[in-house]
Amino acid sequence: MIPFLDLNQVNAPYLQAIEDASLRVIRSGWFILGNELKSFEKAYAEYCEAMHCIGVANGLDAITLILLALDLPKDSEIIVPANTYIASVLPVSYLHLIPVFVEPNPRTMLIDPALIEQAITPRTKVIITVDLYGRSCEMAPILDLARKYDLKVVTDAAQAHGATYEGRKVGSLADATAFSFYPTKNLGALGDAGAITTNDDALAEKIRYLRNYGSVIRYQNEYQGINSRLDEMQAAILGVKLPYLDGENRRRREIAVRYLKELKCRDLVLPPGDKVSDDAWHLFVVRHPRRADLIAYLDRYGVQTNIHYPQPIHKQLAYKEYKDLHLPLTEQIHEQVISLPLNPVLTDDEVAHIIQIVNQFDLQ
Ligand SMILES: *Cc1c(COP(=O)(O)O)cnc(C)c1O
């Protein structure tokens, strides 16, 4: 069986360095808000070509902290992509803000910039863009709209570490960008972790307070913050892995290029083949009208797949107040998407096997 993702294999090349870093943290006796975090924040800000990086506990908190720091009036409307993981939207409703779902572009499956303007009202305050599957959203028209209507742009780049847009790194484009270092992401910790990047000095400072109870000087609180800190152990581990992120992303691109060129199967819709080298290829998401048959067939021939994601947010019980929303494209995407294995430890032989098996589906 070719597994969808084997984390032991992904982390194997770094095991010794990770053990050394972990031991260093254990022996230091300092576990929260220390030098490991400082040095990772500096390295990740540089990597993202951003002025600031603030390490936090996870990707969900990264989005929550950005919205919290923007201090928006209750009932502000936040434009969100309808096609995304639920974690992009939970912080909005958690803070009593109102998500306004916008359909994706059918080709990229990312928020369609052409549909955003009609969703803007006087109560709109923020556009959340999500670089889903590893590809940056079309930022130029979105940033233009934000300027025109005086909105903030927040990017959820939990799947897009290392992706670029028009020569600039994801993490440097929006007012603030949220990252997750959940173990399966392109840059993954060995536990929960996340970060925020921004070029806004005041916003960065406020988020630094907010992640630590609203306090920078101990027992002196300027804001009602939360506890969401990236701990020293995870920061040290991420510091070990960061220098290898570009190499891993290069391997992901190689595999994506092969898939795009060699996958040939009737009714199979491939992801767009432009901007291949801008994309971080977190996932290789194809569409097929007979999804269940294709998944069962691939499983029979030893190829493990996944679905990102099986149910749209507005059809989840958690968002039942939105269940009557009509978002046909998003719903169709959720019925048809299949993620093929794409990770830096897939071998050329495995890639060839996957391509051969998929291409024989029509002969069934
Ligand atoms: C993983 C992910 C998140 C949440 O990150 P956590 O670290 O698990 O909280 C948010 N948005 C997207 C698009 C993700 O893929």
mmCIF file of C-alpha atoms and ligand atoms in Angstrom:
data_model
loop_
_atom_site.group_PDB
_atom_site.id
_atom_site.type_symbol
_atom_site.label_atom_id
_atom_site.label_comp_id
_atom_site.label_asym_id
_atom_site.label_seq_id
_atom_site.Cartn_x
_atom_site.Cartn_y
_atom_site.Cartn_z
ATOM 1 C CA MET A 1 0.000 0.000 0.000
ATOM 2 C CA ILE A 2 1.272 3.487 -0.844
ATOM 3 C CA PRO A 3 0.177 5.477 2.206
ATOM 4 C CA PHE A 4 -1.319 8.928 1.724
ATOM 5 C CA LEU A 5 1.281 10.311 4.136
ATOM 6 C CA ASP A 6 3.722 8.557 6.493
ATOM 7 C CA LEU A 7 4.964 11.037 9.099
ATOM 8 C CA ASN A 8 7.668 8.684 10.365
ATOM 9 C CA GLN A 9 9.187 8.700 6.888
ATOM 10 C CA VAL A 10 8.758 12.459 6.520
ATOM 11 C CA ASN A 11 10.624 13.138 9.783
ATOM 12 C CA ALA A 12 13.217 10.343 9.451
ATOM 13 C CA PRO A 13 15.944 12.483 7.812
ATOM 14 C CA TYR A 14 15.805 14.976 10.700
ATOM 15 C CA LEU A 15 15.481 12.545 13.588
ATOM 16 C CA GLN A 16 18.971 12.973 15.012
ATOM 17 C CA ALA A 17 18.809 16.777 14.797
ATOM 18 C CA ILE A 18 15.340 16.765 16.348
ATOM 19 C CA GLU A 19 16.554 14.569 19.214
ATOM 20 C CA ASP A 20 19.515 16.902 19.789
ATOM 21 C CA ALA A 21 17.259 19.975 19.761
ATOM 22 C CA SER A 22 14.739 18.355 22.125
ATOM 23 C CA LEU A 23 17.487 17.389 24.556
ATOM 24 C CA ARG A 24 18.812 20.949 24.435
ATOM 25 C CA VAL A 25 15.358 22.250 25.425
ATOM 26 C CA ILE A 26 14.913 19.659 28.186
ATOM 27 C CA ARG A 27 18.331 20.477 29.651
ATOM 28 C CA SER A 28 17.762 24.232 29.416
ATOM 29 C CA GLY A 29 14.903 23.993 31.905
ATOM 30 C CA TRP A 30 13.081 26.783 30.000
ATOM 31 C CA PHE A 31 9.926 25.703 28.165
ATOM 32 C CA ILE A 32 7.744 28.714 27.324
ATOM 33 C CA LEU A 33 8.613 32.078 25.659
ATOM 34 C CA GLY A 34 12.358 31.661 25.467
ATOM 35 C CA ASN A 35 15.256 31.800 23.040
ATOM 36 C CA GLU A 36 14.128 28.857 20.892
ATOM 37 C CA LEU A 37 10.901 30.713 20.101
ATOM 38 C CA LYS A 38 12.744 33.994 19.484
ATOM 39 C CA SER A 39 15.142 32.380 17.084
ATOM 40 C CA PHE A 40 12.409 30.488 15.191
ATOM 41 C CA GLU A 41 10.286 33.645 14.914
ATOM 42 C CA LYS A 42 13.244 35.501 13.440
ATOM 43 C CA ALA A 43 14.019 32.703 10.976
ATOM 44 C CA TYR A 44 10.384 32.269 9.899
ATOM 45 C CA ALA A 45 9.821 36.026 9.445
ATOM 46 C CA GLU A 46 12.909 36.098 7.204
ATOM 47 C CA TYR A 47 11.720 33.022 5.331
ATOM 48 C CA CYS A 48 8.347 34.674 4.670
ATOM 49 C CA GLU A 49 9.963 38.028 3.798
ATOM 50 C CA ALA A 50 7.818 39.570 6.535
ATOM 51 C CA MET A 51 8.774 42.111 9.213
ATOM 52 C CA HIS A 52 7.328 40.119 12.103
ATOM 53 C CA CYS A 53 6.538 36.560 13.089
ATOM 54 C CA ILE A 54 4.666 35.685 16.263
ATOM 55 C CA GLY A 55 4.623 32.019 17.272
ATOM 56 C CA VAL A 56 1.299 30.753 18.624
ATOM 57 C CA ALA A 57 -0.206 27.458 19.746
ATOM 58 C CA ASN A 58 -1.865 26.370 16.481
ATOM 59 C CA GLY A 59 -3.307 27.582 13.176
ATOM 60 C CA LEU A 60 -6.817 28.099 14.501
ATOM 61 C CA ASP A 61 -5.509 30.411 17.231
ATOM 62 C CA ALA A 62 -3.381 32.256 14.666
ATOM 63 C CA ILE A 63 -6.531 33.287 12.782
ATOM 64 C CA THR A 64 -8.403 33.997 16.036
ATOM 65 C CA LEU A 65 -5.586 36.212 17.363
ATOM 66 C CA ILE A 66 -5.409 38.255 14.159
ATOM 67 C CA LEU A 67 -9.167 38.915 14.246
ATOM 68 C CA LEU A 68 -9.015 39.639 17.976
ATOM 69 C CA ALA A 69 -6.210 42.162 17.434
ATOM 70 C CA LEU A 70 -8.211 43.928 14.695
ATOM 71 C CA ASP A 71 -10.782 44.691 17.416
ATOM 72 C CA LEU A 72 -13.786 44.639 15.086
ATOM 73 C CA PRO A 73 -17.257 45.821 16.061
ATOM 74 C CA LYS A 74 -19.627 42.973 16.976
ATOM 75 C CA ASP A 75 -21.607 41.728 13.946
ATOM 76 C CA SER A 76 -18.957 42.888 11.490
ATOM 77 C CA GLU A 77 -19.156 40.882 8.300
ATOM 78 C CA ILE A 78 -16.117 38.833 7.325
ATOM 79 C CA ILE A 79 -15.837 37.545 3.778
ATOM 80 C CA VAL A 80 -14.688 33.929 3.774
ATOM 81 C CA PRO A 81 -14.261 31.321 1.050
ATOM 82 C CA ALA A 82 -17.099 28.786 0.983
ATOM 83 C CA ASN A 83 -14.613 26.091 -0.069
ATOM 84 C CA THR A 84 -12.191 25.722 2.821
ATOM 85 C CA TYR A 85 -11.464 23.768 5.965
ATOM 86 C CA ILE A 86 -13.762 24.677 8.867
ATOM 87 C CA ALA A 87 -10.842 26.107 10.885
ATOM 88 C CA SER A 88 -10.728 29.104 8.520
ATOM 89 C CA VAL A 89 -14.234 30.120 9.616
ATOM 90 C CA LEU A 90 -14.549 28.983 13.259
ATOM 91 C CA PRO A 91 -12.604 32.022 14.595
ATOM 92 C CA VAL A 92 -15.084 34.331 12.841
ATOM 93 C CA SER A 93 -18.166 32.913 14.538
ATOM 94 C CA TYR A 94 -16.286 32.347 17.811
ATOM 95 C CA LEU A 95 -15.690 36.123 17.995
ATOM 96 C CA HIS A 96 -19.369 36.856 17.194
ATOM 97 C CA LEU A 97 -18.509 38.101 13.726
ATOM 98 C CA ILE A 98 -20.575 37.106 10.715
ATOM 99 C CA PRO A 99 -19.075 34.898 7.991
ATOM 100 C CA VAL A 100 -20.195 35.776 4.455
ATOM 101 C CA PHE A 101 -19.428 32.822 2.189
ATOM 102 C CA VAL A 102 -18.092 33.454 -1.313
ATOM 103 C CA GLU A 103 -17.928 30.750 -3.979
ATOM 104 C CA PRO A 104 -14.607 29.650 -5.480
ATOM 105 C CA ASN A 105 -13.231 30.034 -8.951
ATOM 106 C CA PRO A 106 -14.086 26.664 -10.573
ATOM 107 C CA ARG A 107 -10.560 26.157 -11.892
ATOM 108 C CA THR A 108 -8.485 26.990 -8.805
ATOM 109 C CA MET A 109 -11.202 26.140 -6.244
ATOM 110 C CA LEU A 110 -9.938 29.209 -4.286
ATOM 111 C CA ILE A 111 -12.078 32.243 -3.433
ATOM 112 C CA ASP A 112 -13.155 33.930 -6.682
ATOM 113 C CA PRO A 113 -11.989 37.580 -6.608
ATOM 114 C CA ALA A 114 -14.687 38.431 -9.174
ATOM 115 C CA LEU A 115 -17.428 37.474 -6.672
ATOM 116 C CA ILE A 116 -16.069 39.335 -3.658
ATOM 117 C CA GLU A 117 -17.218 42.871 -4.506
ATOM 118 C CA GLN A 118 -20.900 41.945 -4.636
ATOM 119 C CA ALA A 119 -20.583 40.430 -1.144
ATOM 120 C CA ILE A 120 -19.245 43.677 0.381
ATOM 121 C CA THR A 121 -21.677 45.723 2.511
ATOM 122 C CA PRO A 122 -21.125 48.700 4.835
ATOM 123 C CA ARG A 123 -20.588 46.184 7.655
ATOM 124 C CA THR A 124 -17.811 44.289 5.869
ATOM 125 C CA LYS A 125 -14.475 44.689 7.650
ATOM 126 C CA VAL A 126 -12.203 41.838 6.556
ATOM 127 C CA ILE A 127 -11.608 39.516 3.627
ATOM 128 C CA ILE A 128 -10.168 36.154 4.680
ATOM 129 C CA THR A 129 -8.323 34.455 1.846
ATOM 130 C CA VAL A 130 -7.322 30.807 2.187
ATOM 131 C CA ASP A 131 -4.398 29.464 0.151
ATOM 132 C CA LEU A 132 -6.045 26.075 0.012
ATOM 133 C CA TYR A 133 -4.084 23.003 -1.167
ATOM 134 C CA GLY A 134 -0.891 25.137 -1.192
ATOM 135 C CA ARG A 135 -1.712 27.688 -3.892
ATOM 136 C CA SER A 136 -1.816 31.428 -3.216
ATOM 137 C CA CYS A 137 -5.097 33.188 -3.895
ATOM 138 C CA GLU A 138 -5.196 35.781 -6.684
ATOM 139 C CA MET A 139 -4.095 38.600 -4.368
ATOM 140 C CA ALA A 140 -3.779 41.638 -6.681
ATOM 141 C CA PRO A 141 -7.528 42.147 -7.278
ATOM 142 C CA ILE A 142 -8.302 41.263 -3.645
ATOM 143 C CA LEU A 143 -5.832 43.838 -2.288
ATOM 144 C CA ASP A 144 -7.292 46.410 -4.722
ATOM 145 C CA LEU A 145 -10.783 45.764 -3.336
ATOM 146 C CA ALA A 146 -9.471 46.039 0.217
ATOM 147 C CA ARG A 147 -7.987 49.456 -0.560
ATOM 148 C CA LYS A 148 -11.151 50.608 -2.337
ATOM 149 C CA TYR A 149 -13.463 49.639 0.566
ATOM 150 C CA ASP A 150 -10.976 50.101 3.435
ATOM 151 C CA LEU A 151 -10.953 46.439 4.439
ATOM 152 C CA LYS A 152 -8.273 44.305 6.049
ATOM 153 C CA VAL A 153 -7.020 41.169 4.306
ATOM 154 C CA VAL A 154 -6.188 38.145 6.456
ATOM 155 C CA THR A 155 -4.709 35.063 4.802
ATOM 156 C CA ASP A 156 -5.047 31.538 6.132
ATOM 157 C CA ALA A 157 -1.845 30.008 4.760
ATOM 158 C CA ALA A 158 -1.984 26.861 6.902
ATOM 159 C CA GLN A 159 -1.446 24.822 3.719
ATOM 160 C CA ALA A 160 0.904 27.157 1.860
ATOM 161 C CA HIS A 161 4.289 27.493 3.618
ATOM 162 C CA GLY A 162 6.768 28.577 0.972
ATOM 163 C CA ALA A 163 4.225 29.401 -1.743
ATOM 164 C CA THR A 164 4.734 32.619 -3.701
ATOM 165 C CA TYR A 165 2.560 35.096 -5.580
ATOM 166 C CA GLU A 166 4.052 37.359 -8.255
ATOM 167 C CA GLY A 167 7.513 36.830 -6.824
ATOM 168 C CA ARG A 168 6.525 37.504 -3.214
ATOM 169 C CA LYS A 169 6.243 35.003 -0.410
ATOM 170 C CA VAL A 170 2.887 34.079 1.071
ATOM 171 C CA GLY A 171 3.097 35.616 4.534
ATOM 172 C CA SER A 172 4.183 39.018 3.216
ATOM 173 C CA LEU A 173 1.123 39.918 1.122
ATOM 174 C CA ALA A 174 -1.883 40.320 3.418
ATOM 175 C CA ASP A 175 -2.264 42.576 6.480
ATOM 176 C CA ALA A 176 -1.589 39.415 8.467
ATOM 177 C CA THR A 177 -1.112 35.754 7.577
ATOM 178 C CA ALA A 178 -1.885 32.725 9.724
ATOM 179 C CA PHE A 179 0.167 29.531 9.545
ATOM 180 C CA SER A 180 -0.333 26.130 11.126
ATOM 181 C CA PHE A 181 2.525 23.745 11.841
ATOM 182 C CA TYR A 182 0.220 20.792 12.488
ATOM 183 C CA PRO A 183 2.357 17.677 11.891
ATOM 184 C CA THR A 184 0.961 16.951 8.397
ATOM 185 C CA LYS A 185 1.539 20.452 6.969
ATOM 186 C CA ASN A 186 4.423 21.294 4.607
ATOM 187 C CA LEU A 187 6.298 22.570 7.663
ATOM 188 C CA GLY A 188 5.112 20.349 10.483
ATOM 189 C CA ALA A 189 5.947 20.277 14.191
ATOM 190 C CA LEU A 190 5.745 17.133 16.343
ATOM 191 C CA GLY A 191 2.639 18.462 18.032
ATOM 192 C CA ASP A 192 0.459 21.547 17.707
ATOM 193 C CA ALA A 193 2.034 24.835 16.644
ATOM 194 C CA GLY A 194 1.254 27.914 14.579
ATOM 195 C CA ALA A 195 2.445 31.412 13.692
ATOM 196 C CA ILE A 196 1.350 34.786 12.411
ATOM 197 C CA THR A 197 3.374 36.930 10.026
ATOM 198 C CA THR A 198 2.725 40.618 9.362
ATOM 199 C CA ASN A 199 4.434 43.806 8.228
ATOM 200 C CA ASP A 200 2.256 45.904 10.555
ATOM 201 C CA ASP A 201 4.334 46.894 13.625
ATOM 202 C CA ALA A 202 1.362 47.845 15.808
ATOM 203 C CA LEU A 203 -0.620 44.725 14.923
ATOM 204 C CA ALA A 204 2.414 42.522 15.624
ATOM 205 C CA GLU A 205 2.930 44.109 19.015
ATOM 206 C CA LYS A 206 -0.714 43.702 19.966
ATOM 207 C CA ILE A 207 -0.756 40.036 18.903
ATOM 208 C CA ARG A 208 2.373 39.448 21.006
ATOM 209 C CA TYR A 209 0.435 40.708 24.024
ATOM 210 C CA LEU A 210 -2.766 38.871 23.145
ATOM 211 C CA ARG A 211 -1.146 35.424 22.837
ATOM 212 C CA ASN A 212 0.112 35.763 26.421
ATOM 213 C CA TYR A 213 -2.978 36.853 28.436
ATOM 214 C CA GLY A 214 -2.691 40.369 27.052
ATOM 215 C CA SER A 215 0.597 40.884 28.856
ATOM 216 C CA VAL A 216 4.171 41.505 27.787
ATOM 217 C CA ILE A 217 5.514 42.527 31.183
ATOM 218 C CA ARG A 218 4.626 39.816 33.690
ATOM 219 C CA TYR A 219 1.458 40.473 35.727
ATOM 220 C CA GLN A 220 0.798 43.666 33.833
ATOM 221 C CA ASN A 221 -2.104 43.233 31.387
ATOM 222 C CA GLU A 222 -2.972 45.719 28.658
ATOM 223 C CA TYR A 223 -5.596 43.544 26.956
ATOM 224 C CA GLN A 224 -7.906 40.627 27.745
ATOM 225 C CA GLY A 225 -5.767 38.102 25.916
ATOM 226 C CA ILE A 226 -5.688 34.331 25.632
ATOM 227 C CA ASN A 227 -3.034 31.681 26.246
ATOM 228 C CA SER A 228 -1.704 30.643 22.854
ATOM 229 C CA ARG A 229 2.078 30.338 22.842
ATOM 230 C CA LEU A 230 4.352 28.273 20.632
ATOM 231 C CA ASP A 231 6.372 26.288 23.195
ATOM 232 C CA GLU A 232 10.155 25.969 23.191
ATOM 233 C CA MET A 233 10.163 22.279 22.242
ATOM 234 C CA GLN A 234 8.069 22.787 19.098
ATOM 235 C CA ALA A 235 9.952 25.986 18.220
ATOM 236 C CA ALA A 236 13.272 24.110 18.418
ATOM 237 C CA ILE A 237 11.942 21.258 16.260
ATOM 238 C CA LEU A 238 10.557 23.698 13.684
ATOM 239 C CA GLY A 239 13.924 25.451 13.663
ATOM 240 C CA VAL A 240 15.538 22.142 12.693
ATOM 241 C CA LYS A 241 13.079 21.525 9.846
ATOM 242 C CA LEU A 242 12.713 25.035 8.365
ATOM 243 C CA PRO A 243 15.994 24.969 6.363
ATOM 244 C CA TYR A 244 14.703 21.892 4.497
ATOM 245 C CA LEU A 245 11.263 23.306 3.607
ATOM 246 C CA ASP A 246 12.296 24.650 0.187
ATOM 247 C CA GLY A 247 13.911 21.344 -0.748
ATOM 248 C CA GLU A 248 10.790 19.438 0.278
ATOM 249 C CA ASN A 249 8.589 21.858 -1.648
ATOM 250 C CA ARG A 250 10.814 21.361 -4.714
ATOM 251 C CA ARG A 251 10.228 17.622 -4.492
ATOM 252 C CA ARG A 252 6.475 18.240 -4.146
ATOM 253 C CA ARG A 253 6.600 20.363 -7.339
ATOM 254 C CA GLU A 254 8.473 17.661 -9.250
ATOM 255 C CA ILE A 255 5.769 15.170 -8.389
ATOM 256 C CA ALA A 256 2.996 17.656 -9.239
ATOM 257 C CA VAL A 257 4.594 18.335 -12.641
ATOM 258 C CA ARG A 258 4.639 14.616 -13.390
ATOM 259 C CA TYR A 259 1.037 14.150 -12.302
ATOM 260 C CA LEU A 260 -0.067 17.112 -14.423
ATOM 261 C CA LYS A 261 1.757 15.783 -17.469
ATOM 262 C CA GLU A 262 1.087 12.078 -17.166
ATOM 263 C CA LEU A 263 -2.318 11.609 -15.537
ATOM 264 C CA LYS A 264 -4.758 10.865 -18.318
ATOM 265 C CA CYS A 265 -8.127 9.521 -17.400
ATOM 266 C CA ARG A 266 -11.552 10.434 -18.815
ATOM 267 C CA ASP A 267 -13.602 12.827 -16.642
ATOM 268 C CA LEU A 268 -10.653 13.411 -14.328
ATOM 269 C CA VAL A 269 -10.219 17.146 -13.642
ATOM 270 C CA LEU A 270 -6.650 18.063 -12.708
ATOM 271 C CA PRO A 271 -5.606 21.157 -10.744
ATOM 272 C CA PRO A 272 -4.509 24.122 -12.910
ATOM 273 C CA GLY A 273 -1.090 23.625 -14.509
ATOM 274 C CA ASP A 274 -0.052 27.275 -14.492
ATOM 275 C CA LYS A 275 1.974 28.713 -11.588
ATOM 276 C CA VAL A 276 3.341 25.256 -10.809
ATOM 277 C CA SER A 277 6.459 26.691 -9.203
ATOM 278 C CA ASP A 278 4.539 29.269 -7.101
ATOM 279 C CA ASP A 279 2.404 26.542 -5.561
ATOM 280 C CA ALA A 280 3.534 24.761 -2.360
ATOM 281 C CA TRP A 281 1.565 21.643 -3.418
ATOM 282 C CA HIS A 282 0.369 20.728 0.064
ATOM 283 C CA LEU A 283 -2.254 18.555 -1.612
ATOM 284 C CA PHE A 284 -2.832 17.310 -5.149
ATOM 285 C CA VAL A 285 -6.592 17.581 -5.452
ATOM 286 C CA VAL A 286 -8.335 16.127 -8.501
ATOM 287 C CA ARG A 287 -12.036 15.891 -9.236
ATOM 288 C CA HIS A 288 -14.013 12.988 -10.618
ATOM 289 C CA PRO A 289 -17.785 12.596 -11.015
ATOM 290 C CA ARG A 290 -17.544 8.937 -9.868
ATOM 291 C CA ARG A 291 -15.475 9.667 -6.789
ATOM 292 C CA ALA A 292 -16.513 6.705 -4.652
ATOM 293 C CA ASP A 293 -15.734 4.235 -7.456
ATOM 294 C CA LEU A 294 -12.326 5.798 -8.113
ATOM 295 C CA ILE A 295 -11.386 5.791 -4.419
ATOM 296 C CA ALA A 296 -12.419 2.144 -3.992
ATOM 297 C CA TYR A 297 -10.532 1.193 -7.158
ATOM 298 C CA LEU A 298 -7.354 2.997 -6.051
ATOM 299 C CA ASP A 299 -7.594 1.383 -2.638
ATOM 300 C CA ARG A 300 -7.887 -2.042 -4.290
ATOM 301 C CA TYR A 301 -4.676 -1.359 -6.192
ATOM 302 C CA GLY A 302 -2.752 -0.118 -3.177
ATOM 303 C CA VAL A 303 -3.109 3.658 -3.440
ATOM 304 C CA GLN A 304 -4.399 5.397 -0.354
ATOM 305 C CA THR A 305 -6.282 8.650 -0.976
ATOM 306 C CA ASN A 306 -8.045 11.260 1.115
ATOM 307 C CA ILE A 307 -10.877 13.778 0.719
ATOM 308 C CA HIS A 308 -10.262 17.469 1.444
ATOM 309 C CA TYR A 309 -13.059 17.977 2.334
ATOM 310 C CA PRO A 310 -16.124 15.737 2.316
ATOM 311 C CA GLN A 311 -18.688 18.252 3.634
ATOM 312 C CA PRO A 312 -18.898 22.007 3.088
ATOM 313 C CA ILE A 313 -19.000 24.257 6.156
ATOM 314 C CA HIS A 314 -22.538 25.497 5.444
ATOM 315 C CA LYS A 315 -23.770 21.867 5.463
ATOM 316 C CA GLN A 316 -22.143 21.022 8.803
ATOM 317 C CA LEU A 317 -24.340 20.623 11.870
ATOM 318 C CA ALA A 318 -22.123 23.197 13.584
ATOM 319 C CA TYR A 319 -23.314 25.798 11.049
ATOM 320 C CA LYS A 320 -26.927 24.675 10.738
ATOM 321 C CA GLU A 321 -28.121 28.267 10.526
ATOM 322 C CA TYR A 322 -26.487 28.377 7.066
ATOM 323 C CA LYS A 323 -27.900 25.075 5.804
ATOM 324 C CA ASP A 324 -30.244 26.693 3.277
ATOM 325 C CA LEU A 325 -27.455 28.657 1.612
ATOM 326 C CA HIS A 326 -27.163 27.791 -2.063
ATOM 327 C CA LEU A 327 -23.490 27.383 -2.968
ATOM 328 C CA PRO A 328 -23.654 24.917 -5.871
ATOM 329 C CA LEU A 329 -20.017 25.045 -6.924
ATOM 330 C CA THR A 330 -18.746 24.504 -3.386
ATOM 331 C CA GLU A 331 -21.188 21.624 -2.947
ATOM 332 C CA GLN A 332 -20.114 20.014 -6.225
ATOM 333 C CA ILE A 333 -16.440 20.342 -5.281
ATOM 334 C CA HIS A 334 -17.083 18.606 -1.962
ATOM 335 C CA GLU A 335 -18.790 15.739 -3.814
ATOM 336 C CA GLN A 336 -16.018 15.277 -6.372
ATOM 337 C CA VAL A 337 -12.601 15.993 -4.855
ATOM 338 C CA ILE A 338 -9.996 13.314 -4.211
ATOM 339 C CA SER A 339 -6.494 14.001 -2.896
ATOM 340 C CA LEU A 340 -3.820 11.755 -4.422
ATOM 341 C CA PRO A 341 -0.664 11.047 -2.397
ATOM 342 C CA LEU A 342 1.795 13.929 -2.787
ATOM 343 C CA ASN A 343 4.537 14.310 -0.211
ATOM 344 C CA PRO A 344 8.317 14.731 -0.242
ATOM 345 C CA VAL A 345 9.042 11.084 0.571
ATOM 346 C CA LEU A 346 7.128 9.552 -2.358
ATOM 347 C CA THR A 347 9.589 7.749 -4.639
ATOM 348 C CA ASP A 348 9.634 8.008 -8.434
ATOM 349 C CA ASP A 349 8.498 4.389 -8.613
ATOM 350 C CA GLU A 350 5.549 5.105 -6.359
ATOM 351 C CA VAL A 351 4.592 8.135 -8.446
ATOM 352 C CA ALA A 352 4.805 6.019 -11.612
ATOM 353 C CA HIS A 353 2.649 3.326 -9.994
ATOM 354 C CA ILE A 354 -0.003 5.846 -8.941
ATOM 355 C CA ILE A 355 -0.113 7.342 -12.449
ATOM 356 C CA GLN A 356 -0.374 3.913 -14.075
ATOM 357 C CA ILE A 357 -3.181 2.798 -11.771
ATOM 358 C CA VAL A 358 -5.200 6.015 -12.184
ATOM 359 C CA ASN A 359 -4.789 5.889 -15.972
ATOM 360 C CA GLN A 360 -6.207 2.367 -16.077
ATOM 361 C CA PHE A 361 -9.414 3.355 -14.256
ATOM 362 C CA ASP A 362 -11.260 3.785 -17.583
ATOM 363 C CA LEU A 363 -10.512 0.164 -18.505
ATOM 364 C CA GLN A 364 -12.541 -1.046 -15.510
HETATM 365 C C1 LIG B 1 -4.684 22.902 9.291
HETATM 366 C C2 LIG B 1 -5.510 24.064 8.911
HETATM 367 C C3 LIG B 1 -5.951 25.008 9.848
HETATM 368 C C4 LIG B 1 -5.845 24.804 11.332
HETATM 369 O O1 LIG B 1 -4.610 24.591 11.825
HETATM 370 P P1 LIG B 1 -4.439 23.909 13.286
HETATM 371 O O2 LIG B 1 -3.014 24.098 13.590
HETATM 372 O O3 LIG B 1 -4.845 22.485 13.154
HETATM 373 O O4 LIG B 1 -5.335 24.662 14.228
HETATM 374 C C5 LIG B 1 -6.599 26.126 9.403
HETATM 375 N N1 LIG B 1 -6.852 26.313 8.102
HETATM 376 C C6 LIG B 1 -6.487 25.425 7.169
HETATM 377 C C7 LIG B 1 -6.773 25.713 5.733
HETATM 378 C C8 LIG B 1 -5.810 24.266 7.536
HETATM 379 O O5 LIG B 1 -5.458 23.380 6.599
#
